């Protein structure tokens, strides 16, 4: 165990500076998970993406990050957390440059995969270092900072994306990472103390990494591609690495992938139990789940991440394509979340002194549910931007309270020597939730658009064949067809009826947005139920490990 891990007194000035450095590094990778959202309409238009491509620009980052976090957390404990943090920064910078230079959907998605590999080295290293360095009452303050950075960076991402896309280019949402990460890289070598986990058992758990990565990857891939490929009967062929799943196959590839995900994740759990039993190094120590706060806290975090990222994915498309706002204006509306998140994140620690950390999480999730519900009621074809921003401030308050304290609750009883695995598991759960949130939101929006667009066009009197074509185009383009028709005016294929068609499409897209945000709110409610359970468990006396 390193000296900093044994520390029980007040943190030094270097420790606090190290926390600031780690927080900036963490903020960059969290920001990169949401900064793309508001720039998606511009990226879709520039690179000619369809809805599935757009989902993968977001989800490829989240799913690869989720797939490698467990392995990265284990490697950080073994290799050194600061060393892993620095290596992750270098890889992340490389991916950011590649993303800025991308000229196609495939190139951009591949670059996002490289970014995610770097982020996988950064995230668990930050949390496990904080967990090992700060003890007692100082740990609660440090976790508060860590959680506030997550919520604040996630919320400010859309505003940053909007500003950079409007005043420069969407490519700058990636280029801006380079100088910031370079500064963090230099600062970390001076301010961040090197820490390690306990001496690991023998052997590297390569099989565990492969099983978890394949299982998680197949799960998210199936959810993202379901609307396009068909949930049961094939609707399109799939070609991967020269092999094709034909459109005339007996069933779609999607249920097959879901089955693969279930089988591999079950095998992963069985394998990790076996590794533990024979006293070999395991990627995930399943004994952590004997801690009630760890188990229920992670379930809460997963459900909440699904709901939060579903909302972040959906609202920019609605604001830009249906409401006709500029990318900058849309980012300004979504920045209302940041106002609430930063304010609440700063106050969360003081509120926790009064009602306890689990109580703050409970209050925060309650505000998120109310805020999301108000967005469902407000989102319409002509709703003023201010009426969308107002409930997002309330939602952001809840986001700041919940995120700032949920991490500390999850790791409340995790022993310091297991902080690498514990933090990596917690980060993995969040990232799986965010990947599924984006994937499920895209699927829910696609299904909702398939229902709302035809009915809106029929009500507007648009002929059947034309209605089917423009509804399909609007759905697969994630709504960018609306902007194209709006700009074309009478020169569009609909001539003098263009305004009528555009109005119908906007109505249908707004209706679909309400359905999708309501879908996201269901997951927030599930998270709220989990938080109630965490609150009840945490009322028991804390373990000596706290």
Coordinates of C-alpha atoms in Angstrom, one line a residue:
X1 CA 0.0 0.0 0.0
X2 CA 1.4 3.4 -0.9
X3 CA 2.0 6.2 1.6
X4 CA -1.0 8.2 0.4
X5 CA -3.3 5.2 0.8
X6 CA -2.2 4.9 4.5
X7 CA -2.8 8.6 5.1
X8 CA -5.4 9.3 7.7
X9 CA -4.7 13.0 8.4
X10 CA -5.6 16.2 6.5
X11 CA -4.7 16.1 2.8
X12 CA -1.7 18.2 1.8
X13 CA -1.8 21.1 -0.7
X14 CA -0.4 18.7 -3.3
X15 CA -3.3 16.4 -2.7
X16 CA -5.8 19.1 -3.4
X17 CA -4.0 20.2 -6.5
X18 CA -3.9 16.6 -7.6
X19 CA -7.7 16.4 -7.1
X20 CA -8.0 19.5 -9.3
X21 CA -5.8 18.0 -12.0
X22 CA -7.7 14.7 -11.9
X23 CA -11.0 16.6 -12.0
X24 CA -10.1 18.4 -15.2
X25 CA -9.0 15.2 -16.8
X26 CA -12.2 13.5 -15.8
X27 CA -14.2 16.5 -16.9
X28 CA -12.8 16.3 -20.4
X29 CA -13.8 12.7 -21.0
X30 CA -17.3 13.2 -19.5
X31 CA -17.7 16.4 -21.6
X32 CA -16.8 14.4 -24.6
X33 CA -19.7 12.0 -23.9
X34 CA -22.2 14.9 -24.2
X35 CA -20.5 17.6 -26.2
X36 CA -21.3 15.7 -29.4
X37 CA -25.0 15.7 -28.8
X38 CA -25.9 19.2 -29.8
X39 CA -23.4 19.1 -32.7
X40 CA -25.0 16.0 -34.2
X41 CA -27.3 17.8 -36.6
X42 CA -24.3 19.6 -38.1
X43 CA -22.2 16.3 -38.2
X44 CA -25.2 14.5 -39.8
X45 CA -25.4 17.1 -42.5
X46 CA -21.7 17.4 -43.1
X47 CA -20.9 13.6 -43.2
X48 CA -24.3 12.5 -44.5
X49 CA -25.1 10.2 -41.5
X50 CA -28.3 8.4 -41.0
X51 CA -30.0 7.8 -37.5
X52 CA -28.0 4.7 -36.8
X53 CA -24.7 6.4 -37.7
X54 CA -25.6 9.2 -35.4
X55 CA -26.4 6.8 -32.6
X56 CA -23.0 5.1 -33.1
X57 CA -21.1 8.4 -32.9
X58 CA -22.4 8.7 -29.4
X59 CA -22.7 5.1 -28.4
X60 CA -19.4 3.8 -29.8
X61 CA -17.7 6.0 -27.3
X62 CA -19.9 4.9 -24.4
X63 CA -19.9 1.1 -25.2
X64 CA -16.1 0.8 -25.8
X65 CA -15.5 2.8 -22.6
X66 CA -17.9 0.5 -20.7
X67 CA -16.3 -2.6 -22.2
X68 CA -12.8 -1.7 -21.2
X69 CA -13.3 0.0 -17.8
X70 CA -13.1 -3.1 -15.7
X71 CA -9.9 -4.2 -17.4
X72 CA -8.5 -0.7 -17.1
X73 CA -9.3 -0.4 -13.4
X74 CA -7.6 -3.7 -12.7
X75 CA -4.6 -2.7 -14.8
X76 CA -4.4 0.6 -12.9
X77 CA -4.3 -1.2 -9.6
X78 CA -1.5 -3.4 -10.8
X79 CA 0.5 -1.0 -13.0
X80 CA 0.0 2.2 -11.0
X81 CA -3.0 4.6 -11.2
X82 CA -1.1 7.7 -12.1
X83 CA 0.8 5.9 -14.8
X84 CA -2.5 4.6 -16.2
X85 CA -4.0 8.1 -16.1
X86 CA -1.1 9.5 -18.1
X87 CA -1.3 6.7 -20.7
X88 CA -5.0 7.3 -21.0
X89 CA -4.5 11.0 -21.7
X90 CA -2.1 10.2 -24.6
X91 CA -4.5 7.8 -26.2
X92 CA -7.4 10.2 -25.7
X93 CA -5.5 13.1 -27.4
X94 CA -4.7 10.8 -30.4
X95 CA -8.4 9.8 -30.7
X96 CA -9.4 13.5 -30.5
X97 CA -7.1 14.4 -33.4
X98 CA -8.4 11.5 -35.5
X99 CA -12.0 12.5 -34.8
X100 CA -11.3 16.1 -35.9
X101 CA -9.9 14.9 -39.2
X102 CA -12.6 12.4 -39.9
X103 CA -14.3 12.6 -43.3
X104 CA -16.8 9.8 -43.1
X105 CA -19.1 8.0 -40.6
X106 CA -16.7 5.1 -40.3
X107 CA -13.7 7.3 -39.7
X108 CA -15.5 9.3 -37.0
X109 CA -16.8 6.3 -35.2
X110 CA -13.4 4.6 -35.3
X111 CA -11.8 7.8 -33.8
X112 CA -14.4 7.8 -31.1
X113 CA -13.4 4.2 -30.3
X114 CA -9.8 5.4 -29.8
X115 CA -11.0 8.2 -27.6
X116 CA -12.9 5.7 -25.5
X117 CA -9.9 3.5 -25.1
X118 CA -8.0 6.5 -23.7
X119 CA -11.0 7.5 -21.5
X120 CA -11.1 3.9 -20.1
X121 CA -7.6 4.5 -18.7
X122 CA -8.5 7.9 -17.3
X123 CA -11.8 7.4 -15.5
X124 CA -11.1 4.6 -13.0
X125 CA -7.7 6.0 -12.3
X126 CA -9.2 9.3 -11.1
X127 CA -11.8 7.7 -8.9
X128 CA -9.5 5.1 -7.3
X129 CA -6.8 7.7 -6.7
X130 CA -9.3 9.9 -4.9
X131 CA -10.6 7.0 -2.9
X132 CA -7.0 6.0 -1.9
X133 CA -5.8 9.5 -1.1
X134 CA -8.6 11.1 0.8
X135 CA -9.9 9.6 4.1
X136 CA -12.5 10.4 6.7
X137 CA -14.4 13.6 6.3
X138 CA -12.1 14.8 3.5
X139 CA -13.1 11.8 1.4
X140 CA -16.7 13.1 1.4
X141 CA -15.6 16.5 0.2
X142 CA -13.4 14.9 -2.5
X143 CA -16.2 12.7 -3.8
X144 CA -18.4 15.7 -3.8
X145 CA -16.0 17.5 -6.2
X146 CA -15.7 14.3 -8.3
X147 CA -19.4 13.9 -8.6
X148 CA -20.0 17.6 -9.3
X149 CA -17.5 17.5 -12.1
X150 CA -19.3 14.6 -13.7
X151 CA -22.7 16.3 -13.5
X152 CA -21.4 19.7 -14.4
X153 CA -19.3 18.5 -17.4
X154 CA -22.2 16.4 -18.7
X155 CA -24.5 19.3 -18.5
X156 CA -22.2 22.0 -19.9
X157 CA -21.3 19.7 -22.9
X158 CA -24.2 20.8 -25.1
X159 CA -23.4 24.5 -24.6
X160 CA -19.7 24.0 -25.4
X161 CA -20.7 21.9 -28.4
X162 CA -23.1 24.6 -29.6
X163 CA -20.6 27.4 -29.2
X164 CA -17.8 25.6 -31.0
X165 CA -20.0 24.4 -33.8
X166 CA -21.6 27.8 -34.3
X167 CA -18.5 29.9 -34.2
X168 CA -15.9 27.5 -35.6
X169 CA -16.8 24.0 -36.7
X170 CA -18.0 20.8 -35.2
X171 CA -14.4 19.5 -35.6
X172 CA -13.4 21.9 -32.8
X173 CA -15.4 19.9 -30.3
X174 CA -12.6 17.4 -30.6
X175 CA -9.6 19.7 -31.3
X176 CA -10.2 21.6 -28.0
X177 CA -9.3 18.4 -26.1
X178 CA -5.7 18.5 -27.3
X179 CA -4.3 21.6 -25.5
X180 CA -6.4 20.9 -22.3
X181 CA -5.2 17.3 -22.1
X182 CA -1.6 18.4 -22.7
X183 CA -1.8 20.8 -19.7
X184 CA -3.4 18.1 -17.6
X185 CA -0.7 15.6 -18.7
X186 CA 2.1 18.0 -17.4
X187 CA 0.3 18.9 -14.2
X188 CA -0.4 15.3 -13.3
X189 CA 3.3 14.4 -13.3
X190 CA 3.8 16.9 -10.5
X191 CA 0.6 17.0 -8.5
X192 CA -0.9 13.5 -8.6
X193 CA 0.6 11.0 -6.1
X194 CA 1.4 7.5 -7.5
X195 CA -0.7 4.8 -5.8
X196 CA -1.2 1.1 -6.4
X197 CA -3.7 -1.6 -5.2
X198 CA -2.8 -4.6 -3.1
X199 CA -0.4 -7.1 -4.5
X200 CA -2.5 -8.9 -7.1
X201 CA -3.1 -12.6 -7.4
X202 CA -1.4 -14.5 -10.2
X203 CA -2.4 -14.2 -13.8
X204 CA -4.0 -11.7 -16.1
X205 CA -7.8 -12.2 -16.6
X206 CA -7.7 -11.9 -20.4
X207 CA -10.7 -14.3 -20.8
X208 CA -12.8 -12.1 -18.4
X209 CA -12.0 -9.0 -20.4
X210 CA -13.0 -10.7 -23.6
X211 CA -16.2 -12.2 -22.2
X212 CA -17.4 -8.9 -20.7
X213 CA -16.4 -6.9 -23.8
X214 CA -18.2 -9.2 -26.2
X215 CA -21.3 -9.4 -23.9
X216 CA -21.6 -5.6 -23.5
X217 CA -20.8 -4.9 -27.1
X218 CA -23.4 -7.3 -28.4
X219 CA -26.0 -5.9 -26.1
X220 CA -25.6 -2.3 -27.1
X221 CA -25.1 -3.2 -30.8
X222 CA -28.4 -5.1 -30.8
X223 CA -30.3 -2.2 -29.2
X224 CA -28.9 0.4 -31.6
X225 CA -29.5 -1.7 -34.7
X226 CA -32.9 -3.1 -33.7
X227 CA -35.0 -0.5 -35.4
X228 CA -33.0 -0.7 -38.7
X229 CA -32.4 -4.4 -38.9
X230 CA -35.7 -5.6 -37.3
X231 CA -36.3 -6.8 -33.8
X232 CA -37.4 -10.3 -35.0
X233 CA -38.1 -10.4 -38.8
X234 CA -35.2 -9.0 -40.9
X235 CA -35.8 -5.6 -42.4
X236 CA -32.3 -5.1 -43.9
X237 CA -29.1 -7.0 -44.4
X238 CA -26.1 -6.6 -42.1
X239 CA -22.5 -6.8 -43.5
X240 CA -19.6 -7.0 -41.1
X241 CA -16.0 -7.8 -42.0
X242 CA -17.1 -9.3 -45.3
X243 CA -19.8 -11.5 -43.8
X244 CA -23.5 -10.8 -44.5
X245 CA -26.6 -11.6 -42.6
X246 CA -29.2 -11.5 -45.4
X247 CA -32.5 -9.7 -45.4
X248 CA -34.3 -12.9 -46.3
X249 CA -33.0 -14.9 -43.3
X250 CA -35.6 -16.6 -41.1
X251 CA -35.0 -14.2 -38.2
X252 CA -33.1 -10.9 -37.7
X253 CA -29.6 -10.9 -36.4
X254 CA -30.8 -8.7 -33.5
X255 CA -32.3 -11.5 -31.3
X256 CA -29.2 -13.6 -32.0
X257 CA -27.0 -10.8 -30.7
X258 CA -29.2 -10.4 -27.7
X259 CA -28.8 -14.1 -27.0
X260 CA -25.0 -13.8 -27.4
X261 CA -25.0 -10.9 -25.0
X262 CA -26.9 -12.9 -22.3
X263 CA -24.7 -16.0 -22.8
X264 CA -21.4 -14.1 -22.6
X265 CA -22.4 -12.0 -19.6
X266 CA -23.5 -15.2 -17.7
X267 CA -20.2 -16.8 -18.7
X268 CA -18.3 -13.7 -17.5
X269 CA -20.0 -14.0 -14.0
X270 CA -19.3 -17.7 -13.8
X271 CA -15.7 -17.2 -14.9
X272 CA -15.1 -14.5 -12.4
X273 CA -16.4 -16.8 -9.7
X274 CA -14.1 -19.5 -10.8
X275 CA -11.1 -17.2 -10.8
X276 CA -11.9 -16.1 -7.3
X277 CA -12.3 -19.7 -6.2
X278 CA -8.9 -20.8 -7.5
X279 CA -7.3 -17.6 -6.1
X280 CA -6.3 -16.2 -9.5
X281 CA -6.5 -12.6 -10.5
X282 CA -10.1 -11.7 -11.4
X283 CA -11.3 -8.8 -13.4
X284 CA -14.2 -8.2 -11.1
X285 CA -14.3 -9.2 -7.5
X286 CA -17.9 -10.3 -7.1
X287 CA -17.6 -10.2 -3.3
X288 CA -18.0 -6.4 -3.6
X289 CA -21.7 -7.1 -4.3
X290 CA -22.1 -8.4 -0.8
X291 CA -22.0 -4.8 0.2
X292 CA -25.7 -3.6 0.1
X293 CA -24.8 0.0 -0.6
X294 CA -22.5 -1.0 -3.5
X295 CA -25.1 -3.3 -5.1
X296 CA -28.1 -1.0 -4.7
X297 CA -26.0 2.1 -5.5
X298 CA -24.8 0.6 -8.8
X299 CA -28.3 -0.5 -9.8
X300 CA -29.5 3.1 -9.1
X301 CA -26.6 4.6 -11.1
X302 CA -27.3 2.3 -14.1
X303 CA -31.0 3.2 -14.3
X304 CA -30.3 6.9 -13.8
X305 CA -27.6 7.0 -16.5
X306 CA -30.0 5.4 -19.0
X307 CA -32.6 8.2 -18.3
X308 CA -30.1 11.0 -18.3
X309 CA -28.3 10.2 -21.5
X310 CA -31.6 9.4 -23.3
X311 CA -32.7 13.0 -22.5
X312 CA -29.3 14.5 -23.6
X313 CA -29.5 12.5 -26.9
X314 CA -33.1 13.4 -27.8
X315 CA -33.5 17.1 -26.9
X316 CA -30.8 18.6 -29.2
X317 CA -32.5 16.8 -32.2
X318 CA -35.9 18.3 -31.2
X319 CA -34.5 21.8 -30.6
X320 CA -32.5 22.1 -33.8
X321 CA -34.7 20.1 -36.2
X322 CA -38.2 20.5 -34.9
X323 CA -38.0 23.9 -33.2
X324 CA -35.6 25.3 -35.8
X325 CA -33.1 26.7 -33.3
X326 CA -29.5 27.3 -34.2
X327 CA -26.9 24.9 -32.7
X328 CA -25.8 27.7 -30.4
X329 CA -29.3 28.5 -29.3
X330 CA -30.0 24.8 -28.6
X331 CA -26.8 24.6 -26.6
X332 CA -28.0 27.6 -24.6
X333 CA -31.3 25.9 -23.8
X334 CA -29.5 22.8 -22.7
X335 CA -27.0 24.8 -20.6
X336 CA -29.9 25.4 -18.2
X337 CA -29.0 22.0 -16.9
X338 CA -25.5 23.2 -16.2
X339 CA -26.8 26.1 -14.2
X340 CA -28.6 23.8 -11.9
X341 CA -26.0 21.1 -11.8
X342 CA -23.1 23.3 -10.8
X343 CA -25.1 25.2 -8.2
X344 CA -26.5 22.0 -6.7
X345 CA -23.1 20.1 -6.9
X346 CA -21.4 22.8 -4.8
X347 CA -24.2 22.8 -2.2
X348 CA -24.6 19.0 -2.1
X349 CA -21.9 18.4 0.5
X350 CA -23.4 20.9 3.0
X351 CA -26.9 19.4 2.4
X352 CA -25.4 16.0 3.1
X353 CA -24.2 17.1 6.5
X354 CA -27.9 17.7 7.4
X355 CA -29.8 14.9 5.7
X356 CA -27.1 12.4 4.8
X357 CA -25.6 11.5 1.5
X358 CA -28.3 8.9 0.5
X359 CA -30.9 11.6 1.4
X360 CA -29.3 14.0 -1.0
X361 CA -29.3 11.4 -3.8
X362 CA -33.0 10.7 -3.1
X363 CA -33.9 14.4 -3.3
X364 CA -31.8 14.9 -6.4
X365 CA -33.5 12.1 -8.3
X366 CA -36.9 13.4 -7.2
X367 CA -36.1 16.7 -8.8
X368 CA -34.8 15.0 -12.0
X369 CA -38.1 13.1 -12.3
X370 CA -40.2 16.3 -11.9
X371 CA -38.0 18.2 -14.3
X372 CA -38.3 15.5 -17.0
X373 CA -42.0 15.3 -16.5
X374 CA -42.3 19.1 -17.0
X375 CA -40.3 18.8 -20.2
X376 CA -42.7 16.1 -21.5
X377 CA -45.6 18.5 -20.8
X378 CA -43.8 21.5 -22.4
X379 CA -42.2 20.1 -25.6
X380 CA -44.4 21.1 -28.5
X381 CA -44.1 22.3 -32.1
X382 CA -44.1 25.9 -31.2
X383 CA -43.0 25.9 -27.5
X384 CA -40.7 28.9 -26.7
X385 CA -37.2 28.0 -25.9
X386 CA -37.5 29.5 -22.4
X387 CA -40.3 27.1 -21.5
X388 CA -38.0 24.2 -22.3
X389 CA -35.1 25.7 -20.4
X390 CA -37.1 26.4 -17.2
X391 CA -37.7 22.7 -16.3
X392 CA -34.2 21.9 -17.3
X393 CA -32.9 24.1 -14.5
X394 CA -34.9 22.1 -12.1
X395 CA -33.7 18.9 -13.7
X396 CA -30.1 20.2 -13.5
X397 CA -30.5 20.8 -9.8
X398 CA -31.4 17.2 -9.3
X399 CA -28.6 16.1 -11.6
X400 CA -26.1 18.0 -9.5
X401 CA -27.4 16.7 -6.2
X402 CA -27.6 13.1 -7.2
X403 CA -24.4 12.8 -9.2
X404 CA -22.3 14.6 -6.6
X405 CA -23.2 12.2 -3.8
X406 CA -24.1 8.9 -5.6
X407 CA -20.5 8.0 -6.1
X408 CA -19.6 8.4 -2.5
X409 CA -22.6 6.3 -1.6
X410 CA -21.7 3.4 -3.9
X411 CA -18.1 3.3 -2.6
X412 CA -19.1 4.0 1.0
X413 CA -18.1 0.5 2.3
X414 CA -15.5 -0.5 -0.3
X415 CA -12.1 -1.2 1.3
X416 CA -9.3 1.2 0.2
X417 CA -7.2 -1.7 -1.2
X418 CA -10.2 -2.6 -3.5
X419 CA -10.9 1.0 -4.6
X420 CA -9.6 0.3 -8.2
X421 CA -12.0 -2.5 -8.8
X422 CA -14.8 -0.7 -7.0
X423 CA -14.4 2.5 -8.9
X424 CA -14.0 0.7 -12.2
X425 CA -17.2 -1.3 -11.5
X426 CA -19.1 1.9 -10.6
X427 CA -17.7 3.7 -13.7
X428 CA -18.6 0.7 -15.9
X429 CA -22.1 0.6 -14.6
X430 CA -22.5 4.3 -15.4
X431 CA -21.1 3.9 -18.9
X432 CA -23.2 0.8 -19.7
X433 CA -26.2 2.9 -18.6
X434 CA -25.1 5.9 -20.8
X435 CA -24.5 3.6 -23.8
X436 CA -27.9 1.9 -23.4
X437 CA -29.5 5.3 -22.7
X438 CA -28.3 6.7 -26.1
X439 CA -29.2 3.4 -27.8
X440 CA -32.6 3.0 -26.2
X441 CA -33.4 6.7 -26.9
X442 CA -32.5 6.3 -30.5
X443 CA -34.7 3.1 -30.7
X444 CA -37.6 4.8 -28.8
X445 CA -37.4 7.9 -31.0
X446 CA -37.3 5.8 -34.2
X447 CA -40.4 3.8 -33.1
X448 CA -42.2 6.9 -31.9
X449 CA -41.5 8.7 -35.2
X450 CA -42.8 5.7 -37.1
X451 CA -46.1 6.2 -35.3
X452 CA -46.4 10.0 -35.0
X453 CA -45.1 11.2 -38.4
X454 CA -47.6 9.3 -40.6
X455 CA -50.5 10.3 -38.4
X456 CA -49.4 14.0 -38.5
X457 CA -49.0 13.9 -42.3
X458 CA -52.3 12.2 -42.7
X459 CA -54.0 14.9 -40.6
X460 CA -52.4 17.6 -42.8
X461 CA -53.8 15.9 -45.9
X462 CA -50.5 14.8 -47.4
X463 CA -51.0 11.9 -50.0
X464 CA -50.2 8.4 -48.9
X465 CA -47.2 7.6 -51.0
X466 CA -45.6 11.0 -50.5
X467 CA -46.3 10.9 -46.8
X468 CA -44.7 7.5 -46.4
X469 CA -41.5 8.6 -48.3
X470 CA -41.0 11.8 -46.3
X471 CA -41.9 10.1 -43.0
X472 CA -39.2 7.5 -43.7
X473 CA -36.6 10.0 -44.7
X474 CA -37.3 12.2 -41.7
X475 CA -37.1 9.2 -39.3
X476 CA -33.8 7.8 -40.7
X477 CA -32.2 11.3 -40.9
X478 CA -33.0 12.0 -37.2
X479 CA -35.2 14.9 -38.3
X480 CA -32.7 16.8 -40.5
X481 CA -35.1 16.4 -43.4
X482 CA -37.3 19.0 -41.7
X483 CA -34.5 21.6 -41.8
X484 CA -33.8 20.8 -45.5
X485 CA -37.4 21.2 -46.5
X486 CA -37.7 24.4 -44.4
X487 CA -34.7 25.9 -46.2
X488 CA -35.8 24.7 -49.7
X489 CA -39.3 26.3 -49.3
X490 CA -41.4 26.2 -52.5
X491 CA -38.4 24.8 -54.4
X492 CA -38.8 21.5 -52.6
X493 CA -40.6 18.5 -54.2
X494 CA -43.8 19.5 -52.3
X495 CA -43.9 23.0 -54.0
X496 CA -46.4 25.3 -52.5
X497 CA -47.4 22.6 -50.0
X498 CA -44.0 22.6 -48.4
X499 CA -45.0 24.7 -45.4
X500 CA -47.9 22.4 -44.7
X501 CA -45.6 19.3 -44.9
X502 CA -43.0 20.9 -42.6
X503 CA -45.6 21.9 -40.0
X504 CA -46.9 18.3 -40.0
X505 CA -43.4 16.9 -39.6
X506 CA -42.6 19.3 -36.8
X507 CA -45.8 18.2 -35.0
X508 CA -44.9 14.6 -35.4
X509 CA -41.3 15.1 -34.2
X510 CA -42.5 17.0 -31.2
X511 CA -44.9 14.2 -30.3
X512 CA -42.2 11.7 -30.7
X513 CA -39.9 13.7 -28.5
X514 CA -42.5 13.8 -25.7
X515 CA -42.8 10.0 -25.9
X516 CA -39.0 9.5 -25.8
X517 CA -38.5 11.8 -22.9
X518 CA -41.3 10.1 -21.0
X519 CA -39.6 6.8 -21.8
X520 CA -36.4 8.3 -20.2
X521 CA -38.3 9.4 -17.2
X522 CA -39.4 5.8 -16.5
X523 CA -35.8 4.9 -16.0
X524 CA -35.3 7.9 -13.7
X525 CA -38.3 6.6 -11.7
X526 CA -36.6 3.2 -11.5
X527 CA -33.5 4.9 -10.2
X528 CA -35.5 6.8 -7.7
X529 CA -36.9 3.5 -6.4
X530 CA -33.3 2.2 -6.1
X531 CA -32.3 5.3 -4.2
X532 CA -35.0 4.7 -1.7
X533 CA -33.5 1.2 -1.1
X534 CA -30.0 2.7 -0.8
X535 CA -31.3 5.2 1.8
X536 CA -32.9 2.5 3.8
X537 CA -29.7 0.4 3.7
X538 CA -27.5 3.3 4.5
X539 CA -29.4 4.1 7.7
X540 CA -27.8 1.1 9.2
X541 CA -24.5 1.6 11.0
X542 CA -21.6 2.1 8.5
X543 CA -18.9 -0.6 8.3
X544 CA -15.5 -0.1 9.7
X545 CA -14.3 0.2 6.1
X546 CA -16.0 3.5 5.6

